[in-house]
Short mmCIF file of C-alpha atoms and ligand atoms in Angstrom, two decimals:
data_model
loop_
_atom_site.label_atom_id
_atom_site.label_comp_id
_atom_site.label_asym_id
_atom_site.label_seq_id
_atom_site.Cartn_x
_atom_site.Cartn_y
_atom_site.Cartn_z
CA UNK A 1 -22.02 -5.80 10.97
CA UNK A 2 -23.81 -6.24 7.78
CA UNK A 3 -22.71 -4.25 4.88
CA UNK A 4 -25.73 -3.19 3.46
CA UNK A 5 -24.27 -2.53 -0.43
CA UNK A 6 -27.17 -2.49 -1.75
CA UNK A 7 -27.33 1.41 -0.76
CA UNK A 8 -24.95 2.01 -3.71
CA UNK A 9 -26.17 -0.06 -6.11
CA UNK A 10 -28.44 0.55 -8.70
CA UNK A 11 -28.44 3.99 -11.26
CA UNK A 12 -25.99 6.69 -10.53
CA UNK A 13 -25.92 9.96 -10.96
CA UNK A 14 -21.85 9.02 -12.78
CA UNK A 15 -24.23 8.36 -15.36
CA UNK A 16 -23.51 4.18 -15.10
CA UNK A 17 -25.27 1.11 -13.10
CA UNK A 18 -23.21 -0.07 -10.30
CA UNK A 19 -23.49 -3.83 -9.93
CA UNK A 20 -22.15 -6.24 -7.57
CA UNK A 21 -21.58 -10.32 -7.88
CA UNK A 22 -21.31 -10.27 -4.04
CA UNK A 23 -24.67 -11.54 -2.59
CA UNK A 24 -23.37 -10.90 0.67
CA UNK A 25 -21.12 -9.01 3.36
CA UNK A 26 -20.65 -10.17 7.03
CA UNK A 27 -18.10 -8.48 9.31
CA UNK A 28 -18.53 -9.26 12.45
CA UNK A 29 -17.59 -11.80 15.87
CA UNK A 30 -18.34 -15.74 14.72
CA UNK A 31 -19.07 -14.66 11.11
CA UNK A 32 -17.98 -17.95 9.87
CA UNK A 33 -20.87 -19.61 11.43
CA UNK A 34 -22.87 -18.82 8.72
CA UNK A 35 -21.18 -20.76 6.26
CA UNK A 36 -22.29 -24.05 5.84
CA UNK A 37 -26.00 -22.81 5.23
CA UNK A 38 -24.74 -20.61 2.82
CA UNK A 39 -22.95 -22.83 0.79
CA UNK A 40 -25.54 -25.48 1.21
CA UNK A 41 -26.60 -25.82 -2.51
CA UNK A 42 -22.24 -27.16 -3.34
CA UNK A 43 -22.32 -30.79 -3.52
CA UNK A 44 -17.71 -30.40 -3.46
CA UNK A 45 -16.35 -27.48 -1.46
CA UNK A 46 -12.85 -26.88 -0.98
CA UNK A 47 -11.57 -24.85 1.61
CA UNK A 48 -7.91 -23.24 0.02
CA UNK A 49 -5.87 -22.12 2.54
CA UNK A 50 -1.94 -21.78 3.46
CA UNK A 51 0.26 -23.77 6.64
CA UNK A 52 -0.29 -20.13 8.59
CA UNK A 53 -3.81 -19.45 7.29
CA UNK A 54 -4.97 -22.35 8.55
CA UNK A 55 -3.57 -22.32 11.79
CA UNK A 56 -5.31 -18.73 12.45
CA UNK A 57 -8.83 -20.01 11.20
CA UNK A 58 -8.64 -23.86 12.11
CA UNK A 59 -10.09 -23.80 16.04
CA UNK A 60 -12.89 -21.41 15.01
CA UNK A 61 -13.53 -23.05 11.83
CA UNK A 62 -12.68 -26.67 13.42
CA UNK A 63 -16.11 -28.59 12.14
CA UNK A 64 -15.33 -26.78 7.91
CA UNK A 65 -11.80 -28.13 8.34
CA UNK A 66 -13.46 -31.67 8.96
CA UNK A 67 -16.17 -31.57 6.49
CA UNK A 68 -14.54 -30.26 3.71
CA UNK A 69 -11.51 -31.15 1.21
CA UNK A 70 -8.61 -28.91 2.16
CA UNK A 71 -6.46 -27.67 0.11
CA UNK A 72 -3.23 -26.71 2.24
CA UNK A 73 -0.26 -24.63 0.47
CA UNK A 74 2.70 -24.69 1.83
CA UNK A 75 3.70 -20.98 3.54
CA UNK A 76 7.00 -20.84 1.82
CA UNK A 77 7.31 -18.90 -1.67
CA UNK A 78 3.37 -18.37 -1.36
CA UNK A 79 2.89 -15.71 -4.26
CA UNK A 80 0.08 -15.16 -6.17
CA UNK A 81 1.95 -15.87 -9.14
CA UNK A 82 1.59 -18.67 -12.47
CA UNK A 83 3.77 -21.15 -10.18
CA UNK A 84 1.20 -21.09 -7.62
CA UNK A 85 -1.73 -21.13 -9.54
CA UNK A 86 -0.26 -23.87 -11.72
CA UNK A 87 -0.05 -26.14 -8.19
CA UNK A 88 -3.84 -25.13 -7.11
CA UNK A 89 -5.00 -26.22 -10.86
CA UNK A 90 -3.17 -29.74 -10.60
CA UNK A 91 -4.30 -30.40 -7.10
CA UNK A 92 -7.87 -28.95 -7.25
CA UNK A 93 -10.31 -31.82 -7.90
CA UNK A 94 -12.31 -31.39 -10.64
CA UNK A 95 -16.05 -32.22 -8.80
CA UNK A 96 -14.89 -28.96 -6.62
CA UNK A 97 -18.05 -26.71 -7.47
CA UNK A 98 -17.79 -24.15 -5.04
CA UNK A 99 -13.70 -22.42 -3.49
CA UNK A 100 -13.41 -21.08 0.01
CA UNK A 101 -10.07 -19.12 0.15
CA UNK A 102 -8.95 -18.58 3.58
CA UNK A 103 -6.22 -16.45 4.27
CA UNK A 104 -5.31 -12.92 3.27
CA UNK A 105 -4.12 -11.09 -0.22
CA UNK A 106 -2.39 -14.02 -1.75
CA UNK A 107 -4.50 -16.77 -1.13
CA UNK A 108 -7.28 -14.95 -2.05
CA UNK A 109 -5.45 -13.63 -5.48
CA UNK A 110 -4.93 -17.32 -6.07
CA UNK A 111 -8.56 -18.45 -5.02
CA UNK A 112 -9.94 -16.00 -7.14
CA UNK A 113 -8.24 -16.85 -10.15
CA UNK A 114 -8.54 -20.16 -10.22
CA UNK A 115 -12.36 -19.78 -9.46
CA UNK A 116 -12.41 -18.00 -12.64
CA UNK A 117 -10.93 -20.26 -14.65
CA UNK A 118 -12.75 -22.94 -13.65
CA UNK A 119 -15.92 -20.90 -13.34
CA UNK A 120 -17.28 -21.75 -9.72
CA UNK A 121 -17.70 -19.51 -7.29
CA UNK A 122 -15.89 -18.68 -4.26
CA UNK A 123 -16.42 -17.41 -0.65
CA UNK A 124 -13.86 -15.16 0.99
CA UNK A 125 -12.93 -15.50 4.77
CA UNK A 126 -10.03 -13.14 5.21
CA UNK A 127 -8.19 -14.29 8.55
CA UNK A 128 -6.23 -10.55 8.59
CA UNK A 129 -7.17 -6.77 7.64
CA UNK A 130 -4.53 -7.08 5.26
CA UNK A 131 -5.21 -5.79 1.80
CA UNK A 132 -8.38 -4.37 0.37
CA UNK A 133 -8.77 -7.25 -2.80
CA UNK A 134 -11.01 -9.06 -1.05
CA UNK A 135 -13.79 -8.43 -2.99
CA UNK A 136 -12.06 -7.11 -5.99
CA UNK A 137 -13.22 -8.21 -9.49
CA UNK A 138 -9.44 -8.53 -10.50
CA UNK A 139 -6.46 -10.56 -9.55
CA UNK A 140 -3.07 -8.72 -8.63
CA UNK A 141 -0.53 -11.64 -9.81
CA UNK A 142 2.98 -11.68 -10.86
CA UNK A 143 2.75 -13.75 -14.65
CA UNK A 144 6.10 -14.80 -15.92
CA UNK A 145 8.19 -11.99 -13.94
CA UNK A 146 5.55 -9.34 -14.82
CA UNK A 147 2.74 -7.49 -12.33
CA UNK A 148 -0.60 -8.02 -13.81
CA UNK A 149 -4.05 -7.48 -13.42
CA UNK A 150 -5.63 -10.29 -14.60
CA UNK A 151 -9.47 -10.89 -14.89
CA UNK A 152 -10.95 -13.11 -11.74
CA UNK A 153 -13.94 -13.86 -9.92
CA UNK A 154 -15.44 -11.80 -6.87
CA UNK A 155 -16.54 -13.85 -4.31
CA UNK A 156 -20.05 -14.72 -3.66
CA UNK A 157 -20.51 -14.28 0.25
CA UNK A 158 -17.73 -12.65 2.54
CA UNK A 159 -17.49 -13.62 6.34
CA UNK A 160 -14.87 -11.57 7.73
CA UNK A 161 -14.68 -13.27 11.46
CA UNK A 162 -13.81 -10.59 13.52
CA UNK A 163 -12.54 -13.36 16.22
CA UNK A 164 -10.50 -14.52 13.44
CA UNK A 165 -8.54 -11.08 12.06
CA UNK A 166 -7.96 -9.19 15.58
CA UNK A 167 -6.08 -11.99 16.13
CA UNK A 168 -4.17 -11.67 12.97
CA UNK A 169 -0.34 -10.50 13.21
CA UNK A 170 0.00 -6.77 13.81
CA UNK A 171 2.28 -6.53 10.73
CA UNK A 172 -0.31 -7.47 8.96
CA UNK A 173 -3.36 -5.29 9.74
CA UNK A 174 -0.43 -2.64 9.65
CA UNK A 175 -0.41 -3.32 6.16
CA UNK A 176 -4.14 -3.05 5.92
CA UNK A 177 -4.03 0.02 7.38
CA UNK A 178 -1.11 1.47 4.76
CA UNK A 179 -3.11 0.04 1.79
CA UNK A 180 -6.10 2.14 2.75
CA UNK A 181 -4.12 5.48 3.26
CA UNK A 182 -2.97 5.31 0.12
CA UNK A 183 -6.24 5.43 -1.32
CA UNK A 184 -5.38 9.43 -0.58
CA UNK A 185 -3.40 9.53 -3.62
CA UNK A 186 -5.27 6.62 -5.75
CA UNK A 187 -7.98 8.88 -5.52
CA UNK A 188 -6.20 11.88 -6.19
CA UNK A 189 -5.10 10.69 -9.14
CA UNK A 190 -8.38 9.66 -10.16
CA UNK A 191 -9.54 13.01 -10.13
CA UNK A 192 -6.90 14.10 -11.68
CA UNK A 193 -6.94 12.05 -14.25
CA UNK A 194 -10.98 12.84 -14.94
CA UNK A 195 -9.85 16.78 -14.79
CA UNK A 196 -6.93 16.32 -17.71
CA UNK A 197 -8.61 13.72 -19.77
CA UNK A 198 -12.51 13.46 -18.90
CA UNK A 199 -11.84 10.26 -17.71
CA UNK A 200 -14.79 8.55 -16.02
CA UNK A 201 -15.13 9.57 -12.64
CA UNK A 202 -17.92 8.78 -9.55
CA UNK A 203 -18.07 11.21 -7.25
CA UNK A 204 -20.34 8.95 -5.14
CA UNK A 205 -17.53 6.55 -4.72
CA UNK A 206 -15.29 8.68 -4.17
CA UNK A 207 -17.22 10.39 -1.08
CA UNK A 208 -18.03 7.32 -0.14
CA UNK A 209 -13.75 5.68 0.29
CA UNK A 210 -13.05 9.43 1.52
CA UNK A 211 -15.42 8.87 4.54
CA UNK A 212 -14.31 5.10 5.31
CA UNK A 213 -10.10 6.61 5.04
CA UNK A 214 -11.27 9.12 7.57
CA UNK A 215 -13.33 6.95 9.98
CA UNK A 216 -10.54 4.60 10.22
CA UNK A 217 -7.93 7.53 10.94
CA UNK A 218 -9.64 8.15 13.63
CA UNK A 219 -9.51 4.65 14.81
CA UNK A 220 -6.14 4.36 14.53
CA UNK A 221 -5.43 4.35 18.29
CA UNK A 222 -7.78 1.11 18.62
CA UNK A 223 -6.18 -0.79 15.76
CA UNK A 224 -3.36 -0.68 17.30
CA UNK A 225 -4.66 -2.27 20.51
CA UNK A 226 -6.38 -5.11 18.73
CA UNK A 227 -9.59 -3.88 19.64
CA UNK A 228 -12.32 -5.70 17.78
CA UNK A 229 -14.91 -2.70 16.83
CA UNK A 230 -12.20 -0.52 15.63
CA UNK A 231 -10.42 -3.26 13.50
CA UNK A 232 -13.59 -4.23 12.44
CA UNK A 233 -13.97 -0.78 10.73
CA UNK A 234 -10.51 -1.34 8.98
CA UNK A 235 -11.96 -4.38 7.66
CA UNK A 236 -14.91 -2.58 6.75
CA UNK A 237 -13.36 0.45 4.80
CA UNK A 238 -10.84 -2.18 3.03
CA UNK A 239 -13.93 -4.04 1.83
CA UNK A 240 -15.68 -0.97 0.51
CA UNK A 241 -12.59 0.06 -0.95
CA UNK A 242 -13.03 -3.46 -3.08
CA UNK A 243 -16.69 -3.02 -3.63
CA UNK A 244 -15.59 0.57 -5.06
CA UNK A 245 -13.70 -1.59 -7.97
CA UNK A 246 -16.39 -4.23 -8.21
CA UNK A 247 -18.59 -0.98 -9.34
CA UNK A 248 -16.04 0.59 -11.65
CA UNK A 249 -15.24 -2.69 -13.18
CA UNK A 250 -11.58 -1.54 -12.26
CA UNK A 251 -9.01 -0.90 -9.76
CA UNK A 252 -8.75 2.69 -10.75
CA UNK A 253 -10.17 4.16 -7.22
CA UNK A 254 -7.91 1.74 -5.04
CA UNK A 255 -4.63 2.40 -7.05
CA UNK A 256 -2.45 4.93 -7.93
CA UNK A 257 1.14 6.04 -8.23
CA UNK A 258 1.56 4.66 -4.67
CA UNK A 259 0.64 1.31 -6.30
CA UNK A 260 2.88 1.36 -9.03
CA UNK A 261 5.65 2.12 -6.99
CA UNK A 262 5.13 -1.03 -5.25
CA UNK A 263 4.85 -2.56 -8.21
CA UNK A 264 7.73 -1.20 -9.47
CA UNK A 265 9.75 -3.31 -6.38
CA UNK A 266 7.51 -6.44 -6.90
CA UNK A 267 8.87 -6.76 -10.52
CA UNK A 268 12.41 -6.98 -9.10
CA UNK A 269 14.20 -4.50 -12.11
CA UNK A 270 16.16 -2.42 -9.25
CA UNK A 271 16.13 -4.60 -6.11
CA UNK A 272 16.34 -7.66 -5.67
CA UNK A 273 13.44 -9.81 -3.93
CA UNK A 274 12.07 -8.02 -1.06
CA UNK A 275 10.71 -9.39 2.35
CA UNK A 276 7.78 -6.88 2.55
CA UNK A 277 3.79 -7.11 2.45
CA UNK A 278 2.01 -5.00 -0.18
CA UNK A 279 1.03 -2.67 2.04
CA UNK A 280 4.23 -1.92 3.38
CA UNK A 281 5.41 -1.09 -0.11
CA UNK A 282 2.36 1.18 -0.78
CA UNK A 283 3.17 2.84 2.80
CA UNK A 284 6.49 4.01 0.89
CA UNK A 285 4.98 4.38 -2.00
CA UNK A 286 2.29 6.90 -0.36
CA UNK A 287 4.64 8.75 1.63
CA UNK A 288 7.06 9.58 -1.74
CA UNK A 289 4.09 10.53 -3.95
CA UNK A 290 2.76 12.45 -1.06
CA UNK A 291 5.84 14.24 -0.96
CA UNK A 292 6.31 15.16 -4.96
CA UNK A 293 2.74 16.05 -4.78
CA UNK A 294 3.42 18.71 -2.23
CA UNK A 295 6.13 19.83 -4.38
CA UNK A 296 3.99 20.07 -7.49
CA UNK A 297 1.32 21.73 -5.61
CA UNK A 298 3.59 24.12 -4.23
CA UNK A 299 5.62 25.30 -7.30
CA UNK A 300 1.66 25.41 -9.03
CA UNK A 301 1.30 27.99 -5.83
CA UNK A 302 4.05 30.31 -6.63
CA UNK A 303 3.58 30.20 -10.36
CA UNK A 304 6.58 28.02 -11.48
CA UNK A 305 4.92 25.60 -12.53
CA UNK A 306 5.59 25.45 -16.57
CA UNK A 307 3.59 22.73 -18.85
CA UNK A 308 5.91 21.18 -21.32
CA UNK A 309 5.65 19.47 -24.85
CA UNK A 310 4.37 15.84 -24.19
CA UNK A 311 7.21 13.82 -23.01
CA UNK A 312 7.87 10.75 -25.02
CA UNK A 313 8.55 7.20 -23.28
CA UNK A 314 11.91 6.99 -21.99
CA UNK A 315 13.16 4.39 -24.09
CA UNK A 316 16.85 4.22 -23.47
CA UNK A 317 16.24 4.08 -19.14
CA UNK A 318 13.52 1.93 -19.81
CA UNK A 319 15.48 -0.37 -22.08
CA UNK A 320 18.20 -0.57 -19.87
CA UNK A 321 16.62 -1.27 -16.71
CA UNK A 322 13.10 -3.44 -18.17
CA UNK A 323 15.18 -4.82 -20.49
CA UNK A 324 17.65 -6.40 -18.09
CA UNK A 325 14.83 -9.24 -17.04
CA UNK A 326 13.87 -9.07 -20.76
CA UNK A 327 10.62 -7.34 -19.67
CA UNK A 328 11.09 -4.11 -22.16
CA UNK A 329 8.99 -5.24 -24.82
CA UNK A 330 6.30 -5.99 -22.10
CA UNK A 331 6.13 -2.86 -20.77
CA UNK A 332 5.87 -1.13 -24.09
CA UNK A 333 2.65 -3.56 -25.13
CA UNK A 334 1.50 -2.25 -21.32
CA UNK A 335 1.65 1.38 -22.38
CA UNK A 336 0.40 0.59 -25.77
CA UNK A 337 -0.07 4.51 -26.89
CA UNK A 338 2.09 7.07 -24.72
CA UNK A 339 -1.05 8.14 -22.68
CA UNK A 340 0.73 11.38 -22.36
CA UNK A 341 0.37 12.20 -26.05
CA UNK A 342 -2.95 12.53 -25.88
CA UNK A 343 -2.63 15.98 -23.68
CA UNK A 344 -2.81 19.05 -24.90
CA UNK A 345 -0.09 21.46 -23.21
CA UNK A 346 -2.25 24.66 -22.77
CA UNK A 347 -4.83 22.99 -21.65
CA UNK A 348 -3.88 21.30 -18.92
CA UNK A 349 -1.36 24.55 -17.98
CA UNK A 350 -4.54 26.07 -18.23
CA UNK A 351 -6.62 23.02 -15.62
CA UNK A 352 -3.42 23.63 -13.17
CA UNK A 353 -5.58 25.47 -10.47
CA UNK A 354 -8.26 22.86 -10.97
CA UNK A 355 -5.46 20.30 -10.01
CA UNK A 356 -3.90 22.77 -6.83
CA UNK A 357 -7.64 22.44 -5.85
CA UNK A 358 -7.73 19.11 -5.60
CA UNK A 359 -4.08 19.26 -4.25
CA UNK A 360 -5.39 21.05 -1.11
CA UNK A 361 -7.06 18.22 -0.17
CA UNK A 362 -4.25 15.28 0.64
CA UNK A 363 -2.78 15.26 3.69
CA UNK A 364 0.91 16.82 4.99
CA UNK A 365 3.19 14.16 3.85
CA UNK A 366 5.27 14.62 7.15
CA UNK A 367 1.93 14.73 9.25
CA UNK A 368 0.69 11.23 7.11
CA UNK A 369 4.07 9.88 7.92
CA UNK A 370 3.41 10.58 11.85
CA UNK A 371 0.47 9.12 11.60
CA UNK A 372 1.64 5.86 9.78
CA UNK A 373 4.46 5.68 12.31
CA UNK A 374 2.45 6.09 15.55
CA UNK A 375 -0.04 3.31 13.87
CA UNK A 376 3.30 0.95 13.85
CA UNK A 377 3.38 1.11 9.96
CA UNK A 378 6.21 1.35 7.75
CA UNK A 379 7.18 4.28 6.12
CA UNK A 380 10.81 4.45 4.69
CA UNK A 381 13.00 2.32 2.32
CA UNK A 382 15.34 1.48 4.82
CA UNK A 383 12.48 -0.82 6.58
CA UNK A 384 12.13 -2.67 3.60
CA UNK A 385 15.75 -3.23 2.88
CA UNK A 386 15.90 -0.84 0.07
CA UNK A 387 18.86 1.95 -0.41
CA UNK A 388 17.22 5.86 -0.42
CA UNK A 389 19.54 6.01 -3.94
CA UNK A 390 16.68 4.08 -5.57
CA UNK A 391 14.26 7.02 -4.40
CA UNK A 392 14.61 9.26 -7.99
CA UNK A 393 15.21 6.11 -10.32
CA UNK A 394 12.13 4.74 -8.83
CA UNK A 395 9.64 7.89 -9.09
CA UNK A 396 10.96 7.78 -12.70
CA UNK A 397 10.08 4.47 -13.68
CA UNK A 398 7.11 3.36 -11.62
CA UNK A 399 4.28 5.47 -14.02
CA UNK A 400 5.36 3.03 -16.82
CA UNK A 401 4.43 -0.75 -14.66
CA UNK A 402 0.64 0.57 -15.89
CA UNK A 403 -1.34 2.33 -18.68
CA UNK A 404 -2.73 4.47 -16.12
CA UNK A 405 -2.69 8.31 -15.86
CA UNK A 406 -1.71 9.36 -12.43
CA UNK A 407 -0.21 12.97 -11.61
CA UNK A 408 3.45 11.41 -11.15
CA UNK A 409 3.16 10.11 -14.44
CA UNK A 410 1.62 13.55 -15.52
CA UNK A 411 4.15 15.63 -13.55
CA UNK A 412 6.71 14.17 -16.92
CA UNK A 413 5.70 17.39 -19.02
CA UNK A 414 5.64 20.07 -15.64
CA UNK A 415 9.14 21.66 -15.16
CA UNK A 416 9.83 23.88 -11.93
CA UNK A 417 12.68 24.78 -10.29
CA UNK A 418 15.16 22.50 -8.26
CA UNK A 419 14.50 24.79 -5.01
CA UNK A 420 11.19 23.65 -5.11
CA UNK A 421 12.06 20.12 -5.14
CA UNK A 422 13.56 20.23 -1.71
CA UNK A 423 10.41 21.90 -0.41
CA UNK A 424 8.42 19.40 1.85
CA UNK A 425 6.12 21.02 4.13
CA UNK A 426 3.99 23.77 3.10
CA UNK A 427 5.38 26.96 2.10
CA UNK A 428 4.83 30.15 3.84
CA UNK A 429 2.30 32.20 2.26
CA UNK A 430 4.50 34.70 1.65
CA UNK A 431 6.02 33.32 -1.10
CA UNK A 432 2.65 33.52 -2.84
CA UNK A 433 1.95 35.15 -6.67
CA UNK A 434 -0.07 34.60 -9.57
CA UNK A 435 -2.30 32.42 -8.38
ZN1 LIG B 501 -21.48 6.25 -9.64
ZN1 LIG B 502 -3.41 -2.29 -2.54
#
């Protein structure tokens, strides 16, 4: 399959130019054979890989492995983190002109990083349906103890081998498969966010990651079996899911609250360090946000939903747990400006239908949990190692990892009643008023 991009690109009717630095987009059986004329122009490629990455690409990619330097990390306390990127910037020679990260999330973080600060290119060959940064414009790294997105280079060509990733680990196109569904409430929030504030919103893209979520719902069953064409369209949607942030400039329609809970965990302030993928933690992360949502969207149903005065930060809780890694002061650059200052209280009591609208639209948090579970993806803390008593604390804290406005964050100046708290499915209509 060749993704033919170009179909979004160009002027938009969000009012911007959508541009990509990909030039192109192969998903399909013995993609990787087109590499070598591709990259024919580099006088010093360098194939950056990790012990397990290379194991999963080396028989199909046997004759790159040969003709190119290798860069080989070593599996253990892989991160895509300054430690890392410090070894790939000692060891890379400096006549490398062109980086070909194979592997998933993290050696791809690293890759594209590196390729920035260097300024070459790279190519991406993802060996799983792991993540969807494979084409993203941004790094996800952990710098000195803190989750940040730093600035990076896209890659230049893609070959997603499809004889490569089916073969992948199950856990980790499970975690492919979590990272997309919780593009449900990344894009929720999005919306959200452009109903409150007028922030920038494509509705284009936005139809565009709805369609690939549902398409690969549907082909849950398949994933599961390793079967090539429906794992194929996982890879697929998680790539559009990138190109989605290559044409915002941002990750703003791949992440949400779900994100930030995850990164909430990553940064270590309640737990300690966790064995889970990213996806895993966004599985969580989808499931609780799913859940408050329902709540909010409920209480906005009955009426008992009350907009309060702008809540300032949270300075003592955030002081005492931040503060504990000596992160506080970071966080508080993060936030810069309380972005919850800028909201008017009537009004947005006033855009509350607009937002039970949109609301309407995510899916039953016990029915996306079902679905996550029969798919062999994880779902509650307890997978992950993590005590349910972190549940609350976390909700509370994870809106402030980011300087982003995302309906948990929001949902710090709406007050309803405790009752409605406990509510998790839908409510019976009875119970309806006012609206
Ligand atoms: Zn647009
Ligand atoms: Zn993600």
């Amino acid at each position: 399959m060749r993704v033919d991009f170009q179909q979004f690109s160009g002027f938009c009717s969000c009012g911007k130019k959508h541009e990509f630095t990909v030039k192109k987009i192969i998903i399909e059986a013995q993609a990787t054979r087109y590499l070598k004329d591709l990259i024919h122009d580099f006088k010093w490629p360098v194939i950056l890989c990790d012990t397990n990455t290379k194991k999963a690409a080396e028989e199909i990619m046997k004759e790159y492995f040969s003709l190119y330097e290798v860069l080989e990390l070593p599996e253990k306390n892989l991160h895509a983190n300054d430690q890392c990127v410090t070894i790939v910037q000692e060891k890379l020679t400096q006549e490398a002109d062109v980086l070909i990260a194979v592997g998933s999330g993290t050696i791809h973080d690293i890759a594209r990083y590196v390729a920035y600060e260097r300024n070459i290119p790279f190519v991406s060959v993802p060996t799983a349906a792991s993540v969807d940064g494979f084409v993203s414009v941004v790094a996800a790294m952990t710098w000195h103890g803190l989750k940040k997105t730093m600035p990076a280079a896209a890659p230049i060509y893609v070959l997603a081998d499809s004889d490569i990733f089916t073969k992948a680990p199950y856990r980790l196109t499970a975690s492919g498969i979590s990272d997309l569904m919780g593009k449900y409430t990344a894009l929720l929030d999005w919306k959200v966010s452009h109903i409150v504030t007028n922030e920038y919103f494509c509705s284009k893209i936005y139809d565009l990651e709805l369609a690939a979520l549902h398409e690969v719902e549907s082909q849950l069953d398949g994933i599961k079996l390793q079967n090539r064409e429906s794992t194929e369209k996982l890879m697929y949607a998680l790539i559009l899911s990138g190109l989605a942030m290559q044409m915002i400039g941002n990750s703003r329609p791949a992440s949400g609250a779900e994100h930030h809970v995850s990164h909430l965990w990553e940064m270590e302030i309640l737990n300690g360090r966790l064995d889970a993928l990213h996806g895993e933690k966004v599985s969580i992360g989808l499931i609780m946000c799913l859940e408050r949502y329902q709540q909010i969207r409920n209480a906005i149903k009955i009426g008992q939903c009350k907009v309060t005065a702008p809540r300032a930060f949270e300075t003592e809780l955030m002081q005492k747990t931040f503060g504990k890694k000596g992160l506080y002061q970071n966080i508080l650059e993060e936030n810069g400006q309380n972005i919850l200052d800028s909201i008017c209280p009537d009004e947005l009591q006033q855009k509350l239908p607009l937002i039970y609208e949109e609301l309407l639209k995510l899916p039953d948090a016990e029915k996306m949990r079902e679905t996550l579970n029969k798919a062999g993806c994880v779902t509650t803390m307890a997978e992950i190692g993590l005590p349910d008593s972190l549940k609350d604390l976390t909700m509370q804290l994870c809106p402030y990892v980011r300087r982003r406005l995302t309906l948990l964050r929001l949902s710090k100046m709406l007050e309803y009643p405790d009752e409605i708290l406990k509510i998790n499915s839908d409510i019976p209509t009875t119970c309806q008023s006012k609206l």
